[in-house]
mmCIF file of C-alpha atoms in Angstrom:
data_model
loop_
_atom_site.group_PDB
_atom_site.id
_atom_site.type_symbol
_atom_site.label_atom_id
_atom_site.label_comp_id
_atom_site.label_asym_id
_atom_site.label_seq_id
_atom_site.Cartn_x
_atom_site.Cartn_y
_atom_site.Cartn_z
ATOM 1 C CA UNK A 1 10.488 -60.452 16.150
ATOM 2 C CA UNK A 2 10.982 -58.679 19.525
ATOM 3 C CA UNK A 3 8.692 -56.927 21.782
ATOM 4 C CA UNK A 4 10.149 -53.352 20.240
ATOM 5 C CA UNK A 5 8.374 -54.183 17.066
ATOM 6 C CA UNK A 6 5.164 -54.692 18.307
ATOM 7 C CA UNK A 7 5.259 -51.686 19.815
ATOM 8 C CA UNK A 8 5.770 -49.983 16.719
ATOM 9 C CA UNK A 9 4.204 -52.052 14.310
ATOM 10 C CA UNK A 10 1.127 -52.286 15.796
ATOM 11 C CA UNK A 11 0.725 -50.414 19.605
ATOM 12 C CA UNK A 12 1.536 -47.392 18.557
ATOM 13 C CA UNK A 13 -0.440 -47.073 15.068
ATOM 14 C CA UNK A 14 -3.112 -48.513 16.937
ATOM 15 C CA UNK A 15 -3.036 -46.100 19.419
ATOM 16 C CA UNK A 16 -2.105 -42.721 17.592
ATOM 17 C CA UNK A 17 -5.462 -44.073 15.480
ATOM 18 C CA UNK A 18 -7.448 -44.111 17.891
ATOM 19 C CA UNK A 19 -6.773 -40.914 19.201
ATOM 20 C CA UNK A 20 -7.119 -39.279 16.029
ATOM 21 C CA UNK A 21 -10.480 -41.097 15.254
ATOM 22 C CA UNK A 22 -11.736 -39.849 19.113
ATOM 23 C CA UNK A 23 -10.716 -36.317 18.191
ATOM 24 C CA UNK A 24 -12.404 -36.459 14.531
ATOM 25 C CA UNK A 25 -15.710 -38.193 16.255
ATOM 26 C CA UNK A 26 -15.632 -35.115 18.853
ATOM 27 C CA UNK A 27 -14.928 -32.460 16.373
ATOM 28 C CA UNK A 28 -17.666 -33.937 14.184
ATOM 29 C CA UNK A 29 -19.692 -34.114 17.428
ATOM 30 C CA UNK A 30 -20.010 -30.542 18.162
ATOM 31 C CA UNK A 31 -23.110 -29.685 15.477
ATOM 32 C CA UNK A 32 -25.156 -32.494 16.578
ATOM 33 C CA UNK A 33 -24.637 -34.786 13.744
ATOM 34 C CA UNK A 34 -21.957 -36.918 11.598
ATOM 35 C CA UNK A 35 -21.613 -36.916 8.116
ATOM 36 C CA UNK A 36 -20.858 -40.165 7.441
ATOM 37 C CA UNK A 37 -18.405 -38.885 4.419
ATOM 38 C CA UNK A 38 -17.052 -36.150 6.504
ATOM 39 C CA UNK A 39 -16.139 -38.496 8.716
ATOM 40 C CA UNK A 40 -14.232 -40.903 6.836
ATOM 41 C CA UNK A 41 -12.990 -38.126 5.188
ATOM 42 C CA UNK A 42 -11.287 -36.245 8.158
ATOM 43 C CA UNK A 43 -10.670 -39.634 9.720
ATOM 44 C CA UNK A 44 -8.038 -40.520 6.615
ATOM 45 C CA UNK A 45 -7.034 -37.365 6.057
ATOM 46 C CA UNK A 46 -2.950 -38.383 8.024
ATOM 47 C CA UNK A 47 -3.166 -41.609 6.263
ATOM 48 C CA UNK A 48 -3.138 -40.796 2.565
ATOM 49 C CA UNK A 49 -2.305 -37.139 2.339
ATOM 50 C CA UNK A 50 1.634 -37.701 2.316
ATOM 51 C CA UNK A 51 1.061 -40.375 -0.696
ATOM 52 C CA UNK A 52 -1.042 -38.038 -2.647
ATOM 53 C CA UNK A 53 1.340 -34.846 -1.998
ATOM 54 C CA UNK A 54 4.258 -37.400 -3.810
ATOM 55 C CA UNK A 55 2.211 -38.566 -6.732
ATOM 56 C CA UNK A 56 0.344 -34.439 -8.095
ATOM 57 C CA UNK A 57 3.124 -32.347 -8.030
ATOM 58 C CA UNK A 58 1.891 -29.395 -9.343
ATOM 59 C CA UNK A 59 4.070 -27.491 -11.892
ATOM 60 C CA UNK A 60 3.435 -24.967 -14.772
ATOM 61 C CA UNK A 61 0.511 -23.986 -13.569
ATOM 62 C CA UNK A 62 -1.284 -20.658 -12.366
ATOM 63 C CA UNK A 63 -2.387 -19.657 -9.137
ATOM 64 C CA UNK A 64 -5.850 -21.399 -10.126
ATOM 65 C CA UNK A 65 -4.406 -24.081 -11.040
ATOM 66 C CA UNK A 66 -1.763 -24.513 -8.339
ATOM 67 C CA UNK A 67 -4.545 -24.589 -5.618
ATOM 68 C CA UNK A 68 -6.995 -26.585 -7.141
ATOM 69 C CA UNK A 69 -4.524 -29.411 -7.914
ATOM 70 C CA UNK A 70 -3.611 -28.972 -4.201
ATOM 71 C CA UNK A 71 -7.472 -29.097 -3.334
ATOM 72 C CA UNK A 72 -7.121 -32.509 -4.984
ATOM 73 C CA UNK A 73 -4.238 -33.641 -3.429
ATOM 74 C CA UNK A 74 -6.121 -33.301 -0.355
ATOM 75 C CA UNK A 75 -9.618 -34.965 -1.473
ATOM 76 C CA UNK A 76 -8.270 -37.549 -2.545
ATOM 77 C CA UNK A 77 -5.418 -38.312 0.309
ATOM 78 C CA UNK A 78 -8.477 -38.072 2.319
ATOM 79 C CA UNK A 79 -10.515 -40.760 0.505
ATOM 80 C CA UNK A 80 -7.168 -42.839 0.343
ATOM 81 C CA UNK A 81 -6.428 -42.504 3.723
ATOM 82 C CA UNK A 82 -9.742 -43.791 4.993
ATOM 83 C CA UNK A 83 -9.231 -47.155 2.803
ATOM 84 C CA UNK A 84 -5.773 -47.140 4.171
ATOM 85 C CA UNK A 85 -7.157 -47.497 7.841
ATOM 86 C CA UNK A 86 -8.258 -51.155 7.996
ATOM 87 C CA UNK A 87 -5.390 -52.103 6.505
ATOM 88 C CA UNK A 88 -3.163 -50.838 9.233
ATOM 89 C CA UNK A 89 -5.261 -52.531 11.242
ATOM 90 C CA UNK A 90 -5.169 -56.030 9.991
ATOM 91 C CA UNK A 91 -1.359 -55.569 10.167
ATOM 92 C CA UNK A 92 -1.338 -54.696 13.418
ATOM 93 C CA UNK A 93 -3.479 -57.504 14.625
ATOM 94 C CA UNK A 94 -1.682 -59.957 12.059
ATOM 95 C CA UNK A 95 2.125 -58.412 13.778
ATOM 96 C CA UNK A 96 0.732 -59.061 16.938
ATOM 97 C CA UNK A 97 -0.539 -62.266 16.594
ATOM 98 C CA UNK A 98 2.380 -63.454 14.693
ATOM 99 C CA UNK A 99 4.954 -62.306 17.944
ATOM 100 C CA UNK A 100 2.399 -64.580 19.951
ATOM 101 C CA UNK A 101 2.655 -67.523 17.992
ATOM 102 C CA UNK A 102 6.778 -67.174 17.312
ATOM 103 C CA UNK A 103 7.390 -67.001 20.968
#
């Protein structure tokens, strides 16, 4: 394992996560309060949308139908997304500490 794939396994996740939580947490920010759900929500929105776009394909539908399986696609990417995020951190910290132990 090499320096290079820290910094892609783990440094720059990390830190294109944490950006995108700080601009979800300042979007959220400007009514005065969080919504806990809107939060997570928003927050896992990049992480799980691409999966859910693969898996409902929508076909044979109408209109109606088109959008709202798209709708779904999206609510549930979301939700997906925002379980995905601790697990891309405990890689991250387990890639990381496994290039500090090899070396």
């Amino acid at each position: 394992m090499t320096i290079m794939d820290v910094i892609k396994k783990a440094l720059l996740p990390l830190a294109a996560m944490a950006f995108w939580l700080w601009m979800v947490k300042t979007i959220m920010g400007v009514t005065g309060n969080t919504d806990l759900f809107m939060f997570l929500f928003l927050a896992g929105l990049p992480f799980g949308i691409h999966k859910m776009c693969i898996i409902l394909i929508p076909r044979g539908y109408d209109v109606g139908g088109t959008v709202g399986m798209i709708a779904l696609s999206v609510i549930v990417g979301g939700l997906l997304g925002s379980l995905m995020i601790p697990y891309y951190i405990v890689r991250a910290i387990y890639v990381t500490i496994r290039y500090i132990v090899k070396r």
